[in-house]
């Protein structure tokens, strides 16, 4: 490696291999309880919980460590209502044919439609934005690299952190999502809406589509050489 400023790695913890396997298995079992939910309770979730989860997302690796993301955590009923109205307007055209027959057929087993009441009902929405320019300091305006990959990893961190905290989530990606830029007051020249995460407690009648429980086997998703 080239010479660079560095500090010793002091916080790595090495576990015996049998404990490593046990920890990996426990994490797998915990992850198997993570489901995308579309029926949310309106029970309050304290903001410090959401803050801790966003901090976790901010630890994700990124191109040149530029951290090309911004998270807008929305608890305001008025803002959530604006987002629901805008999203449902787009979703109606989507389900009325804009998506195409193949896409709509793929969604049928999930039971989704243009109605998105959870956008108002859930206590928190987290709008994730990717940034074209930035750097390791907020005032930087350098080119960001591997933006899509970096924000995707951070989003995965966020979803898992919310699940680990005891909340349920749903990913929502209406197309186009430019309305989020305006509603959230973000810089349209530099930022692009990446995803909307709905987070909270499940409603008492929450369910999981059978279709969503079908996961590919290890042999189907991995090759060991």
PDB file of C-alpha atoms in Angstrom:
ATOM      1  CA  UNK A   1       0.000   0.000   0.000  1.00  0.00           C
ATOM      2  CA  UNK A   2       1.016   3.611  -0.468  1.00  0.00           C
ATOM      3  CA  UNK A   3       2.015   5.660   2.545  1.00  0.00           C
ATOM      4  CA  UNK A   4      -1.018   7.197   4.238  1.00  0.00           C
ATOM      5  CA  UNK A   5      -2.100   8.475   7.636  1.00  0.00           C
ATOM      6  CA  UNK A   6      -3.356   5.586   9.740  1.00  0.00           C
ATOM      7  CA  UNK A   7      -4.048   4.371  13.260  1.00  0.00           C
ATOM      8  CA  UNK A   8      -3.636   0.857  14.683  1.00  0.00           C
ATOM      9  CA  UNK A   9      -6.656  -1.454  14.593  1.00  0.00           C
ATOM     10  CA  UNK A  10      -7.510  -1.801  18.285  1.00  0.00           C
ATOM     11  CA  UNK A  11     -11.218  -2.645  18.401  1.00  0.00           C
ATOM     12  CA  UNK A  12     -11.237  -5.935  16.483  1.00  0.00           C
ATOM     13  CA  UNK A  13     -12.401  -8.869  18.602  1.00  0.00           C
ATOM     14  CA  UNK A  14     -11.327 -12.359  17.573  1.00  0.00           C
ATOM     15  CA  UNK A  15     -13.643 -15.165  18.668  1.00  0.00           C
ATOM     16  CA  UNK A  16     -12.922 -18.896  18.797  1.00  0.00           C
ATOM     17  CA  UNK A  17     -14.205 -20.496  15.611  1.00  0.00           C
ATOM     18  CA  UNK A  18     -16.957 -22.404  17.386  1.00  0.00           C
ATOM     19  CA  UNK A  19     -18.205 -19.114  18.821  1.00  0.00           C
ATOM     20  CA  UNK A  20     -17.900 -17.492  15.396  1.00  0.00           C
ATOM     21  CA  UNK A  21     -20.182 -20.140  13.951  1.00  0.00           C
ATOM     22  CA  UNK A  22     -22.638 -19.756  16.825  1.00  0.00           C
ATOM     23  CA  UNK A  23     -22.719 -15.974  16.390  1.00  0.00           C
ATOM     24  CA  UNK A  24     -23.201 -16.328  12.626  1.00  0.00           C
ATOM     25  CA  UNK A  25     -26.048 -18.779  13.202  1.00  0.00           C
ATOM     26  CA  UNK A  26     -27.733 -16.504  15.753  1.00  0.00           C
ATOM     27  CA  UNK A  27     -27.478 -13.578  13.358  1.00  0.00           C
ATOM     28  CA  UNK A  28     -28.986 -15.712  10.595  1.00  0.00           C
ATOM     29  CA  UNK A  29     -31.850 -16.776  12.841  1.00  0.00           C
ATOM     30  CA  UNK A  30     -32.485 -13.170  13.846  1.00  0.00           C
ATOM     31  CA  UNK A  31     -32.419 -12.096  10.190  1.00  0.00           C
ATOM     32  CA  UNK A  32     -34.912 -14.810   9.294  1.00  0.00           C
ATOM     33  CA  UNK A  33     -37.438 -12.961  11.454  1.00  0.00           C
ATOM     34  CA  UNK A  34     -37.090  -9.819   9.359  1.00  0.00           C
ATOM     35  CA  UNK A  35     -40.095  -9.323   7.078  1.00  0.00           C
ATOM     36  CA  UNK A  36     -41.423  -6.521   4.926  1.00  0.00           C
ATOM     37  CA  UNK A  37     -44.661  -5.407   6.598  1.00  0.00           C
ATOM     38  CA  UNK A  38     -47.481  -3.305   5.135  1.00  0.00           C
ATOM     39  CA  UNK A  39     -49.658  -2.991   8.235  1.00  0.00           C
ATOM     40  CA  UNK A  40     -48.128  -0.695  10.837  1.00  0.00           C
ATOM     41  CA  UNK A  41     -49.221   0.371  14.285  1.00  0.00           C
ATOM     42  CA  UNK A  42     -49.262   4.093  15.021  1.00  0.00           C
ATOM     43  CA  UNK A  43     -47.425   3.484  18.308  1.00  0.00           C
ATOM     44  CA  UNK A  44     -44.726   6.042  18.930  1.00  0.00           C
ATOM     45  CA  UNK A  45     -41.074   5.107  18.493  1.00  0.00           C
ATOM     46  CA  UNK A  46     -38.697   7.416  20.407  1.00  0.00           C
ATOM     47  CA  UNK A  47     -36.413   9.451  18.163  1.00  0.00           C
ATOM     48  CA  UNK A  48     -33.173   8.279  19.861  1.00  0.00           C
ATOM     49  CA  UNK A  49     -33.863   4.750  18.543  1.00  0.00           C
ATOM     50  CA  UNK A  50     -34.106   6.051  14.980  1.00  0.00           C
ATOM     51  CA  UNK A  51     -31.017   8.195  15.505  1.00  0.00           C
ATOM     52  CA  UNK A  52     -28.966   5.197  16.630  1.00  0.00           C
ATOM     53  CA  UNK A  53     -30.078   3.194  13.592  1.00  0.00           C
ATOM     54  CA  UNK A  54     -29.167   6.025  11.218  1.00  0.00           C
ATOM     55  CA  UNK A  55     -25.773   6.317  12.912  1.00  0.00           C
ATOM     56  CA  UNK A  56     -25.286   2.616  12.189  1.00  0.00           C
ATOM     57  CA  UNK A  57     -26.155   3.182   8.523  1.00  0.00           C
ATOM     58  CA  UNK A  58     -23.608   5.989   8.446  1.00  0.00           C
ATOM     59  CA  UNK A  59     -20.860   3.494   9.323  1.00  0.00           C
ATOM     60  CA  UNK A  60     -21.291   1.629   6.028  1.00  0.00           C
ATOM     61  CA  UNK A  61     -18.291   1.427   3.685  1.00  0.00           C
ATOM     62  CA  UNK A  62     -18.354   3.848   0.764  1.00  0.00           C
ATOM     63  CA  UNK A  63     -16.281   4.861  -2.231  1.00  0.00           C
ATOM     64  CA  UNK A  64     -13.248   6.838  -0.998  1.00  0.00           C
ATOM     65  CA  UNK A  65     -15.108   7.069   2.361  1.00  0.00           C
ATOM     66  CA  UNK A  66     -17.126   9.973   0.946  1.00  0.00           C
ATOM     67  CA  UNK A  67     -20.344   8.711   2.598  1.00  0.00           C
ATOM     68  CA  UNK A  68     -22.558   9.947  -0.265  1.00  0.00           C
ATOM     69  CA  UNK A  69     -25.875   9.773   1.582  1.00  0.00           C
ATOM     70  CA  UNK A  70     -28.319  11.822   3.566  1.00  0.00           C
ATOM     71  CA  UNK A  71     -31.174  10.473   5.687  1.00  0.00           C
ATOM     72  CA  UNK A  72     -34.326  12.492   6.332  1.00  0.00           C
ATOM     73  CA  UNK A  73     -36.251  10.996   9.266  1.00  0.00           C
ATOM     74  CA  UNK A  74     -39.886  12.059   9.120  1.00  0.00           C
ATOM     75  CA  UNK A  75     -42.201  11.928  12.118  1.00  0.00           C
ATOM     76  CA  UNK A  76     -44.379  14.941  11.279  1.00  0.00           C
ATOM     77  CA  UNK A  77     -47.997  13.966  10.437  1.00  0.00           C
ATOM     78  CA  UNK A  78     -48.221  16.864   7.992  1.00  0.00           C
ATOM     79  CA  UNK A  79     -45.111  15.837   6.076  1.00  0.00           C
ATOM     80  CA  UNK A  80     -46.135  12.163   6.066  1.00  0.00           C
ATOM     81  CA  UNK A  81     -49.520  13.145   4.637  1.00  0.00           C
ATOM     82  CA  UNK A  82     -47.858  15.111   1.823  1.00  0.00           C
ATOM     83  CA  UNK A  83     -45.672  12.107   1.001  1.00  0.00           C
ATOM     84  CA  UNK A  84     -48.657   9.748   0.964  1.00  0.00           C
ATOM     85  CA  UNK A  85     -50.665  11.981  -1.370  1.00  0.00           C
ATOM     86  CA  UNK A  86     -47.756  12.352  -3.800  1.00  0.00           C
ATOM     87  CA  UNK A  87     -46.829   8.669  -3.676  1.00  0.00           C
ATOM     88  CA  UNK A  88     -50.383   7.426  -4.204  1.00  0.00           C
ATOM     89  CA  UNK A  89     -50.832   9.726  -7.194  1.00  0.00           C
ATOM     90  CA  UNK A  90     -47.851   8.016  -8.801  1.00  0.00           C
ATOM     91  CA  UNK A  91     -48.922   4.555  -7.693  1.00  0.00           C
ATOM     92  CA  UNK A  92     -52.360   4.895  -9.277  1.00  0.00           C
ATOM     93  CA  UNK A  93     -50.844   5.426 -12.709  1.00  0.00           C
ATOM     94  CA  UNK A  94     -48.404   2.582 -12.003  1.00  0.00           C
ATOM     95  CA  UNK A  95     -51.157   0.075 -11.226  1.00  0.00           C
ATOM     96  CA  UNK A  96     -53.400   1.380 -13.998  1.00  0.00           C
ATOM     97  CA  UNK A  97     -50.906   0.220 -16.611  1.00  0.00           C
ATOM     98  CA  UNK A  98     -47.714   2.242 -16.528  1.00  0.00           C
ATOM     99  CA  UNK A  99     -45.876  -0.684 -14.923  1.00  0.00           C
ATOM    100  CA  UNK A 100     -46.680  -3.154 -17.665  1.00  0.00           C
ATOM    101  CA  UNK A 101     -48.405  -6.522 -17.410  1.00  0.00           C
ATOM    102  CA  UNK A 102     -45.323  -8.562 -16.482  1.00  0.00           C
ATOM    103  CA  UNK A 103     -44.422  -6.328 -13.549  1.00  0.00           C
ATOM    104  CA  UNK A 104     -47.985  -6.193 -12.274  1.00  0.00           C
ATOM    105  CA  UNK A 105     -48.258  -9.981 -12.479  1.00  0.00           C
ATOM    106  CA  UNK A 106     -45.054 -10.289 -10.457  1.00  0.00           C
ATOM    107  CA  UNK A 107     -46.579  -8.134  -7.721  1.00  0.00           C
ATOM    108  CA  UNK A 108     -49.927  -9.945  -7.493  1.00  0.00           C
ATOM    109  CA  UNK A 109     -48.751 -12.581  -4.962  1.00  0.00           C
ATOM    110  CA  UNK A 110     -47.800  -9.741  -2.613  1.00  0.00           C
ATOM    111  CA  UNK A 111     -51.267  -8.189  -2.730  1.00  0.00           C
ATOM    112  CA  UNK A 112     -50.002  -4.642  -3.262  1.00  0.00           C
ATOM    113  CA  UNK A 113     -52.052  -1.848  -4.812  1.00  0.00           C
ATOM    114  CA  UNK A 114     -52.015   1.949  -5.087  1.00  0.00           C
ATOM    115  CA  UNK A 115     -53.253   2.497  -1.538  1.00  0.00           C
ATOM    116  CA  UNK A 116     -50.382   3.251   0.881  1.00  0.00           C
ATOM    117  CA  UNK A 117     -51.982   4.108   4.239  1.00  0.00           C
ATOM    118  CA  UNK A 118     -48.824   3.094   6.096  1.00  0.00           C
ATOM    119  CA  UNK A 119     -47.115   6.211   4.769  1.00  0.00           C
ATOM    120  CA  UNK A 120     -49.227   8.157   7.252  1.00  0.00           C
ATOM    121  CA  UNK A 121     -49.912   5.494   9.844  1.00  0.00           C
ATOM    122  CA  UNK A 122     -46.358   4.367  10.641  1.00  0.00           C
ATOM    123  CA  UNK A 123     -44.510   6.568  13.139  1.00  0.00           C
ATOM    124  CA  UNK A 124     -41.423   7.070  10.992  1.00  0.00           C
ATOM    125  CA  UNK A 125     -40.523   7.426   7.339  1.00  0.00           C
ATOM    126  CA  UNK A 126     -36.836   7.635   6.452  1.00  0.00           C
ATOM    127  CA  UNK A 127     -36.089   9.137   3.043  1.00  0.00           C
ATOM    128  CA  UNK A 128     -32.626   8.188   1.799  1.00  0.00           C
ATOM    129  CA  UNK A 129     -30.869  10.474  -0.658  1.00  0.00           C
ATOM    130  CA  UNK A 130     -27.725   9.817  -2.687  1.00  0.00           C
ATOM    131  CA  UNK A 131     -25.276  12.628  -3.345  1.00  0.00           C
ATOM    132  CA  UNK A 132     -23.315  13.293  -6.531  1.00  0.00           C
ATOM    133  CA  UNK A 133     -20.858  15.647  -4.830  1.00  0.00           C
ATOM    134  CA  UNK A 134     -19.457  15.602  -1.325  1.00  0.00           C
ATOM    135  CA  UNK A 135     -16.602  14.146   0.679  1.00  0.00           C
ATOM    136  CA  UNK A 136     -15.679  13.219   4.208  1.00  0.00           C
ATOM    137  CA  UNK A 137     -16.694  16.679   5.461  1.00  0.00           C
ATOM    138  CA  UNK A 138     -20.158  18.168   5.073  1.00  0.00           C
ATOM    139  CA  UNK A 139     -18.819  21.256   3.292  1.00  0.00           C
ATOM    140  CA  UNK A 140     -16.852  19.247   0.685  1.00  0.00           C
ATOM    141  CA  UNK A 141     -17.927  19.350  -2.945  1.00  0.00           C
ATOM    142  CA  UNK A 142     -15.775  16.659  -4.548  1.00  0.00           C
ATOM    143  CA  UNK A 143     -16.981  14.005  -6.944  1.00  0.00           C
ATOM    144  CA  UNK A 144     -18.441  11.003  -5.134  1.00  0.00           C
ATOM    145  CA  UNK A 145     -17.562   7.518  -6.364  1.00  0.00           C
ATOM    146  CA  UNK A 146     -19.551   4.283  -6.397  1.00  0.00           C
ATOM    147  CA  UNK A 147     -22.551   6.248  -5.180  1.00  0.00           C
ATOM    148  CA  UNK A 148     -25.247   3.668  -5.978  1.00  0.00           C
ATOM    149  CA  UNK A 149     -23.260   0.841  -4.428  1.00  0.00           C
ATOM    150  CA  UNK A 150     -22.355   2.867  -1.339  1.00  0.00           C
ATOM    151  CA  UNK A 151     -25.905   4.046  -0.639  1.00  0.00           C
ATOM    152  CA  UNK A 152     -27.216   0.535  -1.242  1.00  0.00           C
ATOM    153  CA  UNK A 153     -24.891  -0.853   1.431  1.00  0.00           C
ATOM    154  CA  UNK A 154     -25.858   1.916   3.871  1.00  0.00           C
ATOM    155  CA  UNK A 155     -29.534   1.189   3.231  1.00  0.00           C
ATOM    156  CA  UNK A 156     -28.953  -2.470   4.071  1.00  0.00           C
ATOM    157  CA  UNK A 157     -27.222  -1.439   7.289  1.00  0.00           C
ATOM    158  CA  UNK A 158     -30.208   0.755   8.164  1.00  0.00           C
ATOM    159  CA  UNK A 159     -32.788  -1.952   7.534  1.00  0.00           C
ATOM    160  CA  UNK A 160     -30.873  -4.457   9.637  1.00  0.00           C
ATOM    161  CA  UNK A 161     -30.300  -1.914  12.417  1.00  0.00           C
ATOM    162  CA  UNK A 162     -34.019  -1.135  12.585  1.00  0.00           C
ATOM    163  CA  UNK A 163     -34.820  -4.852  12.691  1.00  0.00           C
ATOM    164  CA  UNK A 164     -32.214  -5.461  15.369  1.00  0.00           C
ATOM    165  CA  UNK A 165     -33.755  -2.643  17.431  1.00  0.00           C
ATOM    166  CA  UNK A 166     -37.108  -4.446  17.372  1.00  0.00           C
ATOM    167  CA  UNK A 167     -38.922  -2.578  14.607  1.00  0.00           C
ATOM    168  CA  UNK A 168     -40.438  -3.712  11.325  1.00  0.00           C
ATOM    169  CA  UNK A 169     -39.768  -2.033   8.007  1.00  0.00           C
ATOM    170  CA  UNK A 170     -40.880  -1.705   4.430  1.00  0.00           C
ATOM    171  CA  UNK A 171     -38.898  -0.426   1.455  1.00  0.00           C
ATOM    172  CA  UNK A 172     -40.849   1.861  -0.849  1.00  0.00           C
ATOM    173  CA  UNK A 173     -39.579   3.094  -4.202  1.00  0.00           C
ATOM    174  CA  UNK A 174     -42.248   5.009  -6.140  1.00  0.00           C
ATOM    175  CA  UNK A 175     -41.093   6.110  -9.570  1.00  0.00           C
ATOM    176  CA  UNK A 176     -40.229   8.884 -10.037  1.00  0.00           C
ATOM    177  CA  UNK A 177     -39.344   9.897  -6.484  1.00  0.00           C
ATOM    178  CA  UNK A 178     -38.508  13.533  -7.201  1.00  0.00           C
ATOM    179  CA  UNK A 179     -41.419  14.666  -5.004  1.00  0.00           C
ATOM    180  CA  UNK A 180     -39.356  13.573  -1.995  1.00  0.00           C
ATOM    181  CA  UNK A 181     -36.678  16.118  -2.882  1.00  0.00           C
ATOM    182  CA  UNK A 182     -39.182  18.957  -2.747  1.00  0.00           C
ATOM    183  CA  UNK A 183     -41.090  17.782   0.317  1.00  0.00           C
ATOM    184  CA  UNK A 184     -37.904  17.088   2.285  1.00  0.00           C
ATOM    185  CA  UNK A 185     -36.278  20.352   1.187  1.00  0.00           C
ATOM    186  CA  UNK A 186     -33.195  18.741  -0.338  1.00  0.00           C
ATOM    187  CA  UNK A 187     -30.827  20.060  -3.025  1.00  0.00           C
ATOM    188  CA  UNK A 188     -32.176  18.841  -6.366  1.00  0.00           C
ATOM    189  CA  UNK A 189     -28.901  19.682  -8.119  1.00  0.00           C
ATOM    190  CA  UNK A 190     -26.817  17.389  -5.924  1.00  0.00           C
ATOM    191  CA  UNK A 191     -29.123  14.842  -4.357  1.00  0.00           C
ATOM    192  CA  UNK A 192     -31.372  12.140  -5.727  1.00  0.00           C
ATOM    193  CA  UNK A 193     -34.015  10.211  -3.741  1.00  0.00           C
ATOM    194  CA  UNK A 194     -32.831   6.630  -3.405  1.00  0.00           C
ATOM    195  CA  UNK A 195     -35.413   4.879  -1.241  1.00  0.00           C
ATOM    196  CA  UNK A 196     -38.096   5.460   1.368  1.00  0.00           C
ATOM    197  CA  UNK A 197     -38.024   3.239   4.465  1.00  0.00           C
ATOM    198  CA  UNK A 198     -41.169   2.875   6.570  1.00  0.00           C
ATOM    199  CA  UNK A 199     -40.388   1.925  10.181  1.00  0.00           C
ATOM    200  CA  UNK A 200     -42.368   1.193  13.314  1.00  0.00           C
ATOM    201  CA  UNK A 201     -44.231  -1.539  15.159  1.00  0.00           C
ATOM    202  CA  UNK A 202     -46.407  -4.048  13.294  1.00  0.00           C
ATOM    203  CA  UNK A 203     -50.173  -3.686  13.541  1.00  0.00           C
ATOM    204  CA  UNK A 204     -51.972  -6.411  15.503  1.00  0.00           C
ATOM    205  CA  UNK A 205     -53.339  -7.817  12.233  1.00  0.00           C
ATOM    206  CA  UNK A 206     -50.003  -7.604  10.381  1.00  0.00           C
ATOM    207  CA  UNK A 207     -49.298 -10.514   8.044  1.00  0.00           C
ATOM    208  CA  UNK A 208     -46.597 -11.734   5.697  1.00  0.00           C
ATOM    209  CA  UNK A 209     -47.429 -12.870   2.140  1.00  0.00           C
ATOM    210  CA  UNK A 210     -46.626 -16.550   1.633  1.00  0.00           C
ATOM    211  CA  UNK A 211     -44.872 -15.518  -1.574  1.00  0.00           C
ATOM    212  CA  UNK A 212     -42.388 -13.431   0.452  1.00  0.00           C
ATOM    213  CA  UNK A 213     -41.384 -16.424   2.558  1.00  0.00           C
ATOM    214  CA  UNK A 214     -39.939 -18.284  -0.417  1.00  0.00           C
ATOM    215  CA  UNK A 215     -36.176 -17.749  -0.290  1.00  0.00           C
ATOM    216  CA  UNK A 216     -33.591 -19.290  -2.564  1.00  0.00           C
ATOM    217  CA  UNK A 217     -31.343 -21.972  -1.085  1.00  0.00           C
ATOM    218  CA  UNK A 218     -27.648 -21.504  -0.405  1.00  0.00           C
ATOM    219  CA  UNK A 219     -26.874 -23.620  -3.478  1.00  0.00           C
ATOM    220  CA  UNK A 220     -28.942 -21.260  -5.617  1.00  0.00           C
ATOM    221  CA  UNK A 221     -27.374 -18.030  -4.368  1.00  0.00           C
ATOM    222  CA  UNK A 222     -23.760 -18.982  -3.717  1.00  0.00           C
ATOM    223  CA  UNK A 223     -20.823 -20.771  -5.337  1.00  0.00           C
ATOM    224  CA  UNK A 224     -17.742 -21.821  -3.399  1.00  0.00           C
ATOM    225  CA  UNK A 225     -14.561 -22.241  -5.442  1.00  0.00           C
TER     226      UNK A 225
END
